[in-house]
Each structure stands twice: as structure tokens, then as C-alpha cells.
Amino acid sequence: MITAPQLRAARALLGLDQRQLAELCGLSVPTIQRMEASDGTVRGTVDSLMKLIEALERSGIELISEGQTSGGGGRGVRLKSQPATSEPALP
């Protein structure tokens, strides 16, 4: 699965706006907007999600799940897991 933050980051890494991503994967701009506005895991039909993920992978994006290592050796970004402390995060 893909999360909304992963989707936004993937689009940014590719230098695409929402319209360009929609064209790349054969979806509508409102569909991309709804996916990016999802809370957590992207919601959509199985067909739409498959089109999105396949288009991102064809474009060079490797989706990395939590706890998974990246074997591709390319550059990328990943969010660190949040520490289990009660200290507030820095601004």
C-alpha cells in the first residue's frame, strides 16, 4: 500500500504536479487530489491504486514500507520512526 505522504513525496521527487501525475497513470485530477488528501493509507479502488503504483514504479519510484529495507541503491527519502518519548518535537 501507499500512504498519502509517500504519494506527495513521490510526486515531488519526480517533479510532477497533480495534473501531470493524473495523466501519467490515467486517472483524473480529482482522484489524485482525493488520494493525496487521504488520512494515512491512500484510499481508492483497487484498479486506481494499481494504476497509480505502476505509473510511479515505471517512473523510477521505489515504495518502501515501514520496516522494509531498500535494495535498489538509489537516492530516496524515508521518515524516521517517531521516538516513544513524551518530549515535544522540535519546531
Short mmCIF file of C-alpha atoms in Angstrom, two decimals:
data_model
loop_
_atom_site.label_atom_id
_atom_site.label_comp_id
_atom_site.label_asym_id
_atom_site.label_seq_id
_atom_site.Cartn_x
_atom_site.Cartn_y
_atom_site.Cartn_z
CA MET A 1 0.00 0.00 0.00
CA ILE A 2 0.96 3.62 -0.32
CA THR A 3 0.34 6.43 2.14
CA ALA A 4 -0.68 9.97 1.26
CA PRO A 5 2.69 11.39 2.43
CA GLN A 6 4.51 8.79 0.27
CA LEU A 7 2.40 9.79 -2.71
CA ARG A 8 3.12 13.51 -2.25
CA ALA A 9 6.84 12.80 -1.77
CA ALA A 10 6.96 10.55 -4.85
CA ARG A 11 5.28 13.23 -6.94
CA ALA A 12 7.73 15.84 -5.63
CA LEU A 13 10.73 13.60 -6.38
CA LEU A 14 9.51 13.21 -9.95
CA GLY A 15 8.88 16.96 -10.26
CA LEU A 16 5.25 16.42 -11.29
CA ASP A 17 2.17 18.43 -10.48
CA GLN A 18 -1.13 16.67 -9.82
CA ARG A 19 -2.30 17.08 -13.42
CA GLN A 20 0.88 15.51 -14.79
CA LEU A 21 0.64 12.58 -12.37
CA ALA A 22 -3.01 12.06 -13.31
CA GLU A 23 -2.06 11.89 -17.00
CA LEU A 24 0.84 9.55 -16.26
CA CYS A 25 -1.36 6.99 -14.53
CA GLY A 26 -4.59 7.52 -16.46
CA LEU A 27 -6.61 8.90 -13.56
CA SER A 28 -8.47 12.16 -13.08
CA VAL A 29 -7.04 15.14 -11.22
CA PRO A 30 -9.83 14.97 -8.59
CA THR A 31 -8.90 11.32 -7.97
CA ILE A 32 -5.25 12.27 -7.37
CA GLN A 33 -6.38 15.12 -5.09
CA ARG A 34 -8.57 12.75 -3.04
CA MET A 35 -5.74 10.23 -2.78
CA GLU A 36 -3.29 12.87 -1.57
CA ALA A 37 -5.85 14.15 0.96
CA SER A 38 -6.32 10.68 2.47
CA ASP A 39 -5.54 10.28 6.13
CA GLY A 40 -2.78 7.71 6.26
CA THR A 41 -3.10 4.94 3.67
CA VAL A 42 -4.37 6.15 0.30
CA ARG A 43 -7.96 5.18 -0.35
CA GLY A 44 -9.27 4.32 -3.78
CA THR A 45 -10.44 1.47 -5.94
CA VAL A 46 -8.04 -1.41 -6.45
CA ASP A 47 -7.82 -0.52 -10.15
CA SER A 48 -6.95 3.13 -9.42
CA LEU A 49 -4.36 2.20 -6.80
CA MET A 50 -2.72 -0.31 -9.17
CA LYS A 51 -2.57 2.30 -11.97
CA LEU A 52 -1.02 4.81 -9.59
CA ILE A 53 1.58 2.44 -8.14
CA GLU A 54 2.53 1.02 -11.54
CA ALA A 55 2.96 4.51 -13.00
CA LEU A 56 5.16 5.58 -10.07
CA GLU A 57 7.29 2.44 -10.36
CA ARG A 58 7.67 2.88 -14.14
CA SER A 59 8.88 6.41 -13.41
CA GLY A 60 11.59 5.17 -11.04
CA ILE A 61 9.89 5.39 -7.65
CA GLU A 62 10.51 2.57 -5.17
CA LEU A 63 7.86 2.45 -2.46
CA ILE A 64 9.37 1.44 0.87
CA SER A 65 7.07 0.06 3.54
CA GLU A 66 7.68 0.63 7.22
CA GLY A 67 10.50 -1.61 8.43
CA GLN A 68 11.46 -2.63 4.89
CA THR A 69 14.97 -2.09 3.55
CA SER A 70 15.66 -0.59 0.17
CA GLY A 71 17.76 -2.79 -2.05
CA GLY A 72 17.74 -0.51 -5.09
CA GLY A 73 20.71 1.56 -4.00
CA GLY A 74 19.25 4.79 -5.41
CA ARG A 75 18.66 8.02 -3.58
CA GLY A 76 15.45 8.48 -1.64
CA VAL A 77 13.80 9.71 1.49
CA ARG A 78 12.22 7.96 4.42
CA LEU A 79 10.55 9.22 7.56
CA LYS A 80 12.23 8.14 10.76
CA SER A 81 10.03 6.31 13.21
CA GLN A 82 8.90 8.60 15.99
CA PRO A 83 10.67 8.06 19.32
CA ALA A 84 8.48 6.79 22.14
CA THR A 85 9.19 9.72 24.47
CA SER A 86 6.97 12.34 25.97
CA GLU A 87 9.25 15.19 24.88
CA PRO A 88 7.72 17.52 22.29
CA ALA A 89 9.20 17.55 18.81
CA LEU A 90 11.34 20.49 17.82
CA PRO A 91 9.55 23.16 15.76
#
